[in-house]
Tab-separated table of C-alpha atoms in Angstrom:
chain	number	residue	atom	x	y	z
A	6	MET	CA	71.033	134.653	120.293
A	7	PRO	CA	68.743	131.964	121.029
A	8	ALA	CA	69.505	128.931	122.376
A	9	LEU	CA	69.567	125.464	122.195
A	10	ALA	CA	69.084	122.831	123.910
A	11	VAL	CA	69.886	119.887	124.240
A	12	THR	CA	69.763	117.141	124.640
A	13	THR	CA	69.037	113.485	125.777
A	14	LEU	CA	67.719	109.165	125.363
A	15	LEU	CA	65.642	107.567	127.734
A	16	ILE	CA	63.859	104.468	128.243
A	17	ALA	CA	61.413	103.235	130.481
A	18	THR	CA	59.563	101.462	133.056
A	19	GLY	CA	58.596	97.939	132.638
A	20	CYS	CA	55.204	96.908	131.566
A	21	SER	CA	54.873	93.546	130.076
A	22	SER	CA	54.502	92.779	126.445
A	23	SER	CA	53.234	89.724	124.673
A	24	SER	CA	52.325	86.474	126.339
A	25	PRO	CA	55.884	85.032	126.201
A	26	GLN	CA	56.830	87.725	128.692
A	27	ASP	CA	54.493	86.284	131.290
A	28	ALA	CA	57.061	83.508	131.786
A	29	ARG	CA	59.953	85.891	132.396
A	30	PRO	CA	61.666	85.554	135.783
A	31	VAL	CA	61.280	88.905	137.507
A	32	ALA	CA	63.015	89.893	140.745
A	33	ASP	CA	60.482	92.652	141.441
A	34	GLN	CA	57.451	90.646	142.570
A	35	SER	CA	55.243	93.751	142.387
A	36	GLN	CA	55.398	93.497	138.617
A	37	GLN	CA	53.635	90.118	138.801
A	38	ALA	CA	50.657	91.356	140.809
A	39	ARG	CA	48.367	92.319	137.939
A	40	THR	CA	44.633	92.372	137.570
A	41	PRO	CA	43.159	90.347	134.702
A	42	GLU	CA	42.180	93.626	133.030
A	43	ALA	CA	45.752	94.946	133.196
A	44	THR	CA	47.147	91.691	131.824
A	45	ALA	CA	44.679	91.702	128.928
A	46	THR	CA	45.502	95.323	128.099
A	47	ALA	CA	49.246	94.650	128.118
A	48	ALA	CA	48.858	91.604	125.906
A	49	ALA	CA	46.704	93.435	123.367
A	50	ASP	CA	48.978	96.444	123.272
A	51	HIS	CA	52.192	94.329	122.932
A	52	SER	CA	54.337	97.301	123.848
A	53	LEU	CA	56.530	98.428	126.724
A	54	SER	CA	55.864	101.723	128.448
A	55	VAL	CA	58.592	104.374	128.422
A	56	ALA	CA	59.409	106.348	131.575
A	57	ALA	CA	62.297	107.516	133.701
A	58	ALA	CA	63.873	104.759	135.784
A	59	PRO	CA	63.404	104.752	139.565
A	60	ALA	CA	66.243	105.823	141.839
A	61	ALA	CA	67.153	102.207	142.654
A	62	THR	CA	67.502	100.757	139.171
A	63	ALA	CA	67.743	96.977	138.915
A	64	THR	CA	70.146	95.227	136.561
A	65	ALA	CA	68.626	93.151	133.746
A	66	ALA	CA	69.907	89.902	132.298
A	67	ALA	CA	68.964	87.801	129.280
A	68	GLY	CA	70.114	84.458	127.939
A	69	PRO	CA	71.444	83.829	124.406
A	70	ALA	CA	69.049	83.877	121.464
A	71	GLY	CA	66.879	80.764	121.508
A	72	SER	CA	67.592	79.972	125.168
A	73	GLY	CA	64.064	80.759	126.310
A	74	ARG	CA	65.407	83.212	128.895
A	75	PRO	CA	64.247	86.675	127.818
A	76	ALA	CA	65.330	89.842	129.616
A	77	HIS	CA	64.326	89.996	133.283
A	78	ARG	CA	65.220	91.931	136.390
A	79	THR	CA	67.899	90.298	138.495
A	80	THR	CA	69.730	90.799	141.774
A	81	LEU	CA	73.032	90.459	139.929
A	82	LYS	CA	75.050	93.658	139.689
A	83	VAL	CA	78.233	94.903	138.031
A	84	SER	CA	80.706	95.425	140.888
A	85	ALA	CA	83.613	96.450	138.648
A	86	TYR	CA	84.402	96.941	134.970
A	87	ASP	CA	87.630	97.554	133.053
A	88	ASN	CA	86.941	99.466	129.843
A	89	LYS	CA	90.298	98.466	128.299
A	90	THR	CA	90.108	94.704	128.836
A	91	ARG	CA	86.265	94.571	128.927
A	92	ARG	CA	86.427	92.357	131.985
A	93	ALA	CA	83.656	92.711	134.544
A	94	VAL	CA	83.019	91.394	138.029
A	95	ILE	CA	79.440	90.232	138.551
A	96	SER	CA	78.106	89.795	142.076
A	97	THR	CA	74.757	89.329	143.790
A	98	LYS	CA	73.006	92.131	145.632
A	99	LYS	CA	72.054	91.015	149.126
A	100	LYS	CA	69.897	92.982	151.505
A	101	PRO	CA	71.336	93.465	155.005
A	102	GLY	CA	70.197	90.675	157.274
A	103	SER	CA	68.714	88.658	154.416
A	104	ALA	CA	68.174	84.978	155.164
A	105	SER	CA	67.894	81.887	153.032
A	106	PRO	CA	64.946	81.783	150.615
A	107	SER	CA	61.717	80.648	152.247
A	108	PRO	CA	59.508	77.966	150.710
A	109	GLY	CA	57.509	79.337	147.798
A	110	SER	CA	59.759	82.351	147.262
A	111	SER	CA	61.527	83.133	143.998
A	112	PRO	CA	64.588	80.960	143.368
A	113	ALA	CA	68.042	82.442	143.844
A	114	PRO	CA	69.341	84.138	140.707
A	115	ARG	CA	71.592	82.026	138.491
A	116	GLU	CA	75.156	83.158	138.134
A	117	ALA	CA	76.358	84.798	134.916
A	118	ALA	CA	77.121	82.288	132.157
A	119	VAL	CA	78.625	82.417	128.687
A	120	GLY	CA	76.108	83.969	126.285
A	121	ASP	CA	74.269	85.969	128.919
A	122	VAL	CA	73.669	89.669	128.244
A	123	ILE	CA	73.903	92.151	131.126
A	124	ALA	CA	72.259	95.606	131.041
A	125	SER	CA	73.337	97.820	133.921
A	126	ALA	CA	72.902	101.393	135.124
A	127	PRO	CA	76.168	103.338	135.760
A	128	ALA	CA	78.537	101.161	137.824
A	129	PRO	CA	82.161	101.263	139.046
A	130	GLY	CA	84.321	101.504	135.917
A	131	ALA	CA	81.251	101.984	133.687
A	132	PRO	CA	80.033	105.539	134.402
A	133	HIS	CA	77.870	105.576	131.254
A	134	GLY	CA	76.200	102.252	131.984
A	135	LEU	CA	76.952	98.853	130.484
A	136	LEU	CA	75.297	96.636	127.875
A	137	ALA	CA	77.553	93.620	127.362
A	138	LYS	CA	77.562	89.917	126.496
A	139	VAL	CA	79.517	87.377	128.574
A	140	THR	CA	81.997	85.527	126.359
A	141	LYS	CA	83.996	83.713	129.057
A	142	VAL	CA	83.722	82.965	132.764
A	143	ILE	CA	87.216	83.557	134.154
A	144	GLY	CA	86.682	82.558	137.776
A	145	GLU	CA	85.633	83.535	141.275
A	146	THR	CA	87.076	86.470	143.225
A	147	ASP	CA	86.324	87.917	146.648
A	148	ALA	CA	84.098	90.506	144.924
A	149	GLY	CA	82.198	88.078	142.694
A	150	THR	CA	82.492	86.224	139.384
A	151	GLU	CA	84.986	87.695	136.905
A	152	VAL	CA	83.881	87.452	133.269
A	153	GLN	CA	85.133	88.523	129.858
A	154	THR	CA	82.599	90.552	127.862
A	155	GLU	CA	81.988	92.075	124.467
A	156	PRO	CA	79.590	94.882	123.460
A	157	ALA	CA	75.964	93.849	122.956
A	158	ALA	CA	73.039	95.506	121.175
A	159	LEU	CA	69.539	96.402	122.335
A	160	ASN	CA	67.892	93.709	120.226
A	161	SER	CA	69.634	91.080	122.377
A	162	VAL	CA	67.575	92.206	125.399
A	163	LEU	CA	64.461	93.768	123.841
A	164	GLY	CA	63.891	90.976	121.305
A	165	ASP	CA	60.521	91.297	119.576
A	166	ASP	CA	59.113	93.854	122.021
A	167	THR	CA	58.099	97.356	120.961
A	168	ALA	CA	58.510	100.632	122.820
A	169	LYS	CA	57.893	104.273	122.088
A	170	GLY	CA	58.071	107.360	124.255
A	171	THR	CA	59.375	110.839	124.947
A	172	VAL	CA	60.983	111.481	128.324
A	173	PRO	CA	62.112	114.838	129.730
A	174	VAL	CA	65.591	115.145	131.212
A	175	ASP	CA	65.759	116.351	134.818
A	176	PRO	CA	67.680	119.668	134.752
A	177	ALA	CA	69.150	118.827	138.165
A	178	ALA	CA	70.877	115.785	136.616
A	179	PHE	CA	73.316	117.897	134.574
A	180	ASP	CA	76.911	118.363	135.631
A	181	VAL	CA	77.882	121.878	134.507
A	182	THR	CA	81.410	123.046	133.700
A	183	LYS	CA	81.667	126.821	133.325
A	184	LEU	CA	84.165	127.879	130.656
A	185	LEU	CA	83.814	131.636	131.222
A	186	PRO	CA	83.704	133.473	134.561
A	187	ASP	CA	80.364	135.234	134.120
A	188	VAL	CA	78.054	132.259	133.589
A	189	LYS	CA	75.063	131.592	135.844
A	190	VAL	CA	73.058	128.350	135.934
A	191	SER	CA	69.429	128.125	137.086
A	192	TRP	CA	66.809	125.379	137.271
A	193	SER	CA	63.788	124.431	139.331
A	194	LYS	CA	61.854	121.255	140.075
A	195	THR	CA	58.882	120.140	142.094
A	196	GLY	CA	59.089	120.444	145.842
A	197	ASP	CA	60.187	124.085	145.650
A	198	VAL	CA	63.754	123.010	144.812
A	199	HIS	CA	65.618	125.801	143.065
A	200	VAL	CA	69.184	126.549	142.018
A	201	GLY	CA	70.387	129.836	140.560
A	202	PRO	CA	70.639	133.576	141.184
A	203	LYS	CA	68.195	135.093	143.651
A	204	GLY	CA	65.027	136.159	141.900
A	205	ALA	CA	65.650	134.058	138.776
A	206	SER	CA	62.365	132.569	137.594
A	207	VAL	CA	62.689	129.271	135.735
A	208	PRO	CA	59.737	127.027	134.782
A	209	LEU	CA	59.702	123.508	136.182
A	210	GLY	CA	61.816	121.144	134.091
A	211	SER	CA	63.805	123.900	132.384
A	212	LEU	CA	67.500	124.664	132.563
A	213	ARG	CA	68.672	128.258	132.125
A	214	LEU	CA	72.154	129.593	131.373
A	215	ASP	CA	72.962	133.315	131.584
A	216	VAL	CA	76.185	134.627	130.033
A	217	SER	CA	77.891	137.972	129.560
A	218	ALA	CA	81.241	138.347	127.793
A	219	GLU	CA	83.403	140.631	125.729
A	220	VAL	CA	84.171	139.522	122.191
A	221	PRO	CA	87.963	139.286	121.776
A	222	THR	CA	89.370	141.802	119.294
A	223	ALA	CA	90.785	140.163	116.178
A	224	GLU	CA	94.532	140.394	115.596
A	225	GLY	CA	95.459	143.564	113.710
A	226	ALA	CA	92.040	145.142	114.238
A	227	PRO	CA	91.726	148.743	115.478
A	228	VAL	CA	91.321	149.173	119.229
A	229	SER	CA	87.885	150.673	118.652
A	230	ALA	CA	86.650	147.397	117.129
A	231	ALA	CA	85.093	145.978	120.296
A	232	ALA	CA	81.839	144.175	120.942
A	233	SER	CA	80.026	142.382	123.758
A	234	VAL	CA	77.413	139.647	123.941
A	235	SER	CA	75.003	138.954	126.788
A	236	GLY	CA	71.856	136.937	127.177
A	237	PHE	CA	70.262	133.717	128.388
A	238	VAL	CA	69.214	130.369	127.013
A	239	GLN	CA	66.387	128.424	128.644
A	240	VAL	CA	65.914	124.826	127.540
A	241	ALA	CA	63.634	121.930	128.475
A	242	PRO	CA	65.381	118.986	126.762
A	243	GLN	CA	63.803	115.607	126.201
A	244	VAL	CA	64.773	112.357	124.510
A	245	ASP	CA	62.632	110.613	121.900
A	246	PHE	CA	62.961	106.825	121.641
A	247	LYS	CA	61.280	104.163	119.541
A	248	TYR	CA	61.992	100.472	119.054
A	249	GLY	CA	60.084	97.888	117.037
A	250	GLY	CA	61.688	94.483	117.590
A	251	ALA	CA	61.941	91.491	115.284
A	252	GLY	CA	63.736	89.075	117.640
A	253	THR	CA	66.972	88.834	119.624
A	254	ASP	CA	69.045	87.790	116.637
A	255	ALA	CA	67.503	90.104	114.010
A	256	ALA	CA	67.630	93.812	113.282
A	257	PRO	CA	64.564	95.693	114.563
A	258	GLY	CA	61.876	96.569	112.073
A	259	SER	CA	61.956	100.178	113.211
A	260	ALA	CA	63.925	102.443	115.533
A	261	TYR	CA	64.235	106.116	116.368
A	262	LEU	CA	66.615	108.106	118.524
A	263	GLY	CA	66.462	111.857	118.844
A	264	VAL	CA	66.599	114.903	121.051
A	265	SER	CA	63.917	117.591	121.136
A	266	GLY	CA	62.604	120.295	123.401
A	267	ASP	CA	61.334	123.800	123.981
A	268	TRP	CA	63.555	126.830	124.298
A	269	LYS	CA	63.338	130.479	125.137
A	270	SER	CA	66.126	133.024	124.978
A	271	GLY	CA	66.907	136.674	125.180
A	272	TRP	CA	70.164	138.277	124.119
A	273	ALA	CA	71.945	141.488	123.185
A	274	VAL	CA	74.888	142.367	120.935
A	275	LYS	CA	76.585	145.757	121.195
A	276	GLY	CA	79.611	147.312	119.503
A	277	ARG	CA	81.651	146.892	116.350
A	278	ALA	CA	83.164	143.449	115.952
A	279	ALA	CA	86.428	143.252	114.047
A	280	ALA	CA	86.889	141.432	110.763
A	281	SER	CA	88.211	137.860	110.857
A	282	THR	CA	88.831	135.095	108.344
A	283	ALA	CA	86.269	132.837	110.057
A	284	PRO	CA	83.413	133.246	112.552
A	285	LEU	CA	84.653	133.461	116.134
A	286	ARG	CA	83.035	130.724	118.278
A	287	ILE	CA	83.491	130.893	122.058
A	288	PRO	CA	82.099	128.034	124.221
A	289	PHE	CA	80.915	129.230	127.620
A	290	ALA	CA	79.563	126.070	129.324
A	291	LYS	CA	79.634	122.285	128.987
A	292	LEU	CA	76.870	120.107	130.408
A	293	HIS	CA	76.642	116.336	130.803
A	294	ALA	CA	73.962	113.968	132.111
A	295	ASP	CA	73.488	110.174	132.171
A	296	PRO	CA	69.756	109.706	132.813
A	297	VAL	CA	68.683	106.086	133.285
A	298	LEU	CA	65.446	104.826	131.777
A	299	GLN	CA	63.899	101.441	131.541
A	300	VAL	CA	62.246	99.641	128.738
A	301	GLY	CA	60.365	96.875	130.493
A	302	PRO	CA	62.890	95.327	132.868
A	303	VAL	CA	65.865	96.714	130.930
A	304	PRO	CA	67.684	99.822	132.218
A	305	VAL	CA	68.815	101.956	129.306
A	306	VAL	CA	71.444	104.592	130.022
A	307	VAL	CA	71.272	107.728	127.920
A	308	ASN	CA	74.348	109.943	127.550
A	309	LEU	CA	73.579	113.591	126.878
A	310	ASP	CA	76.203	116.281	126.285
A	311	LEU	CA	75.627	119.940	125.572
A	312	THR	CA	78.160	122.671	124.804
A	313	CYS	CA	76.725	126.196	124.812
A	314	TYR	CA	78.522	128.867	122.806
A	315	PHE	CA	78.227	132.278	121.282
A	316	GLN	CA	79.569	133.022	117.822
A	317	ILE	CA	80.091	136.292	115.987
A	318	SER	CA	81.338	137.291	112.562
A	319	ALA	CA	81.591	140.805	111.108
A	320	ASP	CA	83.534	142.937	108.669
A	321	GLY	CA	84.586	145.428	111.347
A	322	LYS	CA	82.573	148.293	109.861
A	323	VAL	CA	79.000	148.213	111.108
A	324	THR	CA	78.189	149.106	114.723
A	325	VAL	CA	75.166	147.429	116.266
A	326	ASP	CA	73.022	147.750	119.377
A	327	VAL	CA	70.480	144.946	119.233
A	328	GLU	CA	68.256	143.135	121.723
A	329	GLN	CA	66.054	140.217	120.762
A	330	SER	CA	63.919	137.522	122.386
A	331	LEU	CA	63.084	134.139	120.874
A	332	LYS	CA	61.025	131.081	121.690
A	333	GLY	CA	60.185	127.857	119.907
A	334	ASP	CA	61.026	124.172	119.672
A	335	PHE	CA	63.308	121.810	117.788
A	336	LYS	CA	63.843	118.142	116.940
A	337	ALA	CA	66.926	116.311	115.662
A	338	GLY	CA	67.493	112.597	115.313
A	339	GLY	CA	67.566	109.550	113.116
A	340	THR	CA	64.942	106.986	112.185
A	341	PHE	CA	65.470	103.408	111.000
A	342	GLY	CA	63.199	101.388	108.764
A	343	ALA	CA	63.604	97.985	107.184
A	344	GLY	CA	64.818	98.411	103.608
A	345	LYS	CA	65.558	102.125	104.102
A	346	GLY	CA	68.227	102.043	106.793
A	347	TRP	CA	68.901	105.159	108.849
A	348	THR	CA	67.547	108.487	107.625
A	349	PRO	CA	67.773	111.931	109.249
A	350	VAL	CA	65.028	113.864	111.026
A	351	SER	CA	65.345	117.586	111.779
A	352	SER	CA	62.873	120.403	112.350
A	353	SER	CA	62.642	123.718	114.165
A	354	ASP	CA	59.872	126.237	114.640
A	355	MET	CA	60.464	129.486	116.447
A	356	THR	CA	59.454	133.119	116.547
A	357	SER	CA	61.439	136.188	117.528
A	358	THR	CA	60.719	139.715	118.656
A	359	PRO	CA	63.215	142.569	118.257
A	360	VAL	CA	63.327	144.615	121.449
A	361	ARG	CA	65.759	147.184	120.103
A	362	SER	CA	67.741	147.297	116.884
A	363	THR	CA	70.184	149.921	115.643
A	364	LEU	CA	72.826	149.806	112.904
A	365	THR	CA	75.341	152.555	112.237
A	366	ALA	CA	77.543	152.889	109.120
A	367	ALA	CA	77.647	150.225	106.413
A	368	GLY	CA	78.724	146.603	106.650
A	369	ASN	CA	77.506	143.326	108.090
A	370	VAL	CA	77.476	141.380	111.352
A	371	LYS	CA	76.073	138.002	112.420
A	372	ALA	CA	75.851	136.726	115.985
A	373	ALA	CA	74.523	133.447	117.362
A	374	LEU	CA	73.882	132.038	120.815
A	375	GLY	CA	73.573	128.313	120.306
A	376	ALA	CA	74.623	124.871	121.369
A	377	GLU	CA	76.113	121.623	120.204
A	378	ALA	CA	74.325	118.557	121.547
A	379	SER	CA	75.012	114.841	121.388
A	380	VAL	CA	72.873	111.957	122.594
A	381	GLY	CA	73.788	108.292	122.764
A	382	LEU	CA	73.401	105.049	124.686
A	383	TYR	CA	75.808	103.281	127.062
A	384	GLY	CA	78.740	105.580	126.260
A	385	THR	CA	78.402	105.637	122.479
A	386	VAL	CA	77.389	108.776	120.581
A	387	GLY	CA	74.465	108.160	118.242
A	388	VAL	CA	73.243	111.599	117.189
A	389	SER	CA	74.977	114.983	117.266
A	390	ALA	CA	73.244	118.272	116.517
A	391	ASP	CA	74.238	121.930	116.309
A	392	LEU	CA	71.382	124.349	116.892
A	393	ALA	CA	72.329	127.985	116.206
A	394	PRO	CA	69.606	130.628	116.364
A	395	TYR	CA	71.142	133.892	115.152
A	396	LEU	CA	70.651	137.549	114.297
A	397	ARG	CA	72.164	139.083	111.176
A	398	GLY	CA	72.465	142.765	110.279
A	399	GLU	CA	73.590	144.317	107.013
A	400	ALA	CA	73.723	147.842	105.664
A	401	ALA	CA	74.772	149.404	102.343
A	402	GLY	CA	75.372	153.069	101.683
A	403	THR	CA	75.551	155.658	104.450
A	404	VAL	CA	73.327	154.433	107.238
A	405	THR	CA	72.287	155.284	110.750
A	406	ALA	CA	69.199	153.122	111.048
A	407	SER	CA	67.003	152.120	113.962
A	408	SER	CA	63.860	150.129	114.557
A	409	ASP	CA	62.582	153.433	115.916
A	410	THR	CA	62.222	154.962	112.450
A	411	SER	CA	61.744	158.465	113.825
A	412	GLY	CA	65.504	158.595	114.450
A	413	ALA	CA	66.608	156.762	111.326
A	414	ARG	CA	68.807	158.493	108.766
A	415	PHE	CA	70.123	156.635	105.761
A	416	THR	CA	71.035	156.828	102.132
A	417	GLY	CA	70.992	153.222	101.025
A	418	THR	CA	69.478	150.027	102.416
A	419	TRP	CA	69.650	148.175	105.717
A	420	GLY	CA	68.080	145.160	107.351
A	421	LEU	CA	68.008	143.031	110.488
A	422	TYR	CA	67.202	139.332	110.170
A	423	GLY	CA	66.507	136.560	112.630
A	424	GLY	CA	67.266	132.969	111.736
A	425	VAL	CA	68.110	129.463	112.848
A	426	ASP	CA	70.595	126.900	111.558
A	427	LEU	CA	70.246	123.252	112.564
A	428	SER	CA	72.743	120.649	111.416
A	429	GLY	CA	74.054	117.355	112.740
A	430	THR	CA	75.225	113.815	112.103
A	431	LEU	CA	74.078	110.228	112.597
A	432	ARG	CA	76.993	108.206	113.911
A	433	LEU	CA	78.193	104.662	113.332
A	434	GLN	CA	77.427	103.799	116.950
A	435	LEU	CA	73.700	103.718	116.229
A	436	SER	CA	74.425	100.054	115.491
A	437	ILE	CA	73.850	99.631	119.259
A	438	PHE	CA	70.186	99.173	118.316
A	439	GLY	CA	71.205	95.991	116.510
A	440	THR	CA	70.783	97.591	113.101
A	441	PRO	CA	73.239	97.042	110.224
A	442	VAL	CA	76.490	98.966	110.605
A	443	PHE	CA	76.961	101.756	108.103
A	444	GLN	CA	80.465	102.689	107.027
A	445	ARG	CA	80.296	106.449	107.377
A	446	SER	CA	78.571	109.160	109.349
A	447	ILE	CA	75.336	110.395	107.765
A	448	PRO	CA	74.593	114.158	107.823
A	449	LEU	CA	71.215	115.085	109.283
A	450	GLY	CA	70.779	117.609	106.516
A	451	ALA	CA	71.065	121.320	107.103
A	452	LEU	CA	67.956	123.192	108.159
A	453	HIS	CA	68.094	126.939	107.517
A	454	ARG	CA	65.336	129.493	108.153
A	455	GLU	CA	65.595	133.266	108.139
A	456	TRP	CA	63.062	136.072	108.541
A	457	LYS	CA	63.243	139.857	108.450
A	458	LEU	CA	62.879	141.773	111.704
A	459	ALA	CA	63.418	145.404	110.676
A	460	GLY	CA	64.902	147.518	107.918
A	461	THR	CA	64.210	149.133	104.583
A	462	GLY	CA	60.766	148.178	103.339
A	463	VAL	CA	59.574	146.877	106.715
């Protein structure tokens, strides 16, 4: 069955925004070297560019609302963090052999103070990044200044800035856990870097998973009720992000967080699956990535998880031998608007081609090769989605039917159908944008499409 994809949030490189940003202290002096034309363009546009963060991602800091200290890059870093107590150790990055500041150079960074907000890429004790407000300065240690923190929201560092962008997730960034023995992972990137089986061809930016497995026989089913699933899923996931600020102490006027991408898949189902009380879902791989993006000077850590699975349900009567290829795209997420709150967004457009399709006897079977994806920020899940492209076969009467009609024999009706189910949930943790907290998870709304591939009347 087709595939999925998954999954992930990103944010981006710093441009400047409105004129108040010109006064921001910035550790990266290259950001200050602008031509008059570039400055005028940035001021007119009043938006931050969105792009993947560089390998060496700087920490950002901002003062409390009304302090006049908007978010800026800093040489401060999170040296340690305890997730249980929410205590962090803040220290200063120093280059080897660095000397005292020379006349005319940027002043030394101020130490963390109560009310400051720290935005950090993954750090010791904070593998998913950290966005936190300092509530108390505890004291000095050999490693730096120990502080007590509490969770912060994006509006505390993005303020009245705006940002919008779609950023692809590097397939090499995923950690893959194989849950079945016969799973192969492939990807490729620029520079002729390739991972996967010899001869596997994967487009740049795509991640491919190949799987082959026997479907376990249901308890009490006849020994002859056996089936197998094999195929591949090829996904190019990307994260969609939008933020329209209204100030550091106010909810944004607009926001969007979602996952989208292109997919391609090919798969085969053979045999006679046994009857069961519920569809049998078997995960075959788990993937996780924490891509870091920047919005202006602020590093934003996106957490992307993807669980690939195959699922089959049948009445134990019909025998199938089906191959199919699919390709298309999908989008799942949530959008926020003043007065409307969070509302779901979901869409999918794909086409399929039956390579071979045969049904024998009468009954029904449905198989899917899909994935569950979740995307969030700084360790909190914001959007979860379940994308399940599937193939369904049904027959009534006495049937031996094939897409090659010259060999078909039947008294009754039969049909093969392709389809896609997309469902998901907006989670409470989307309040990380600084939007009002809602008291329950909000369903994305089920998307269901089905089309006929072969059968009576086709």
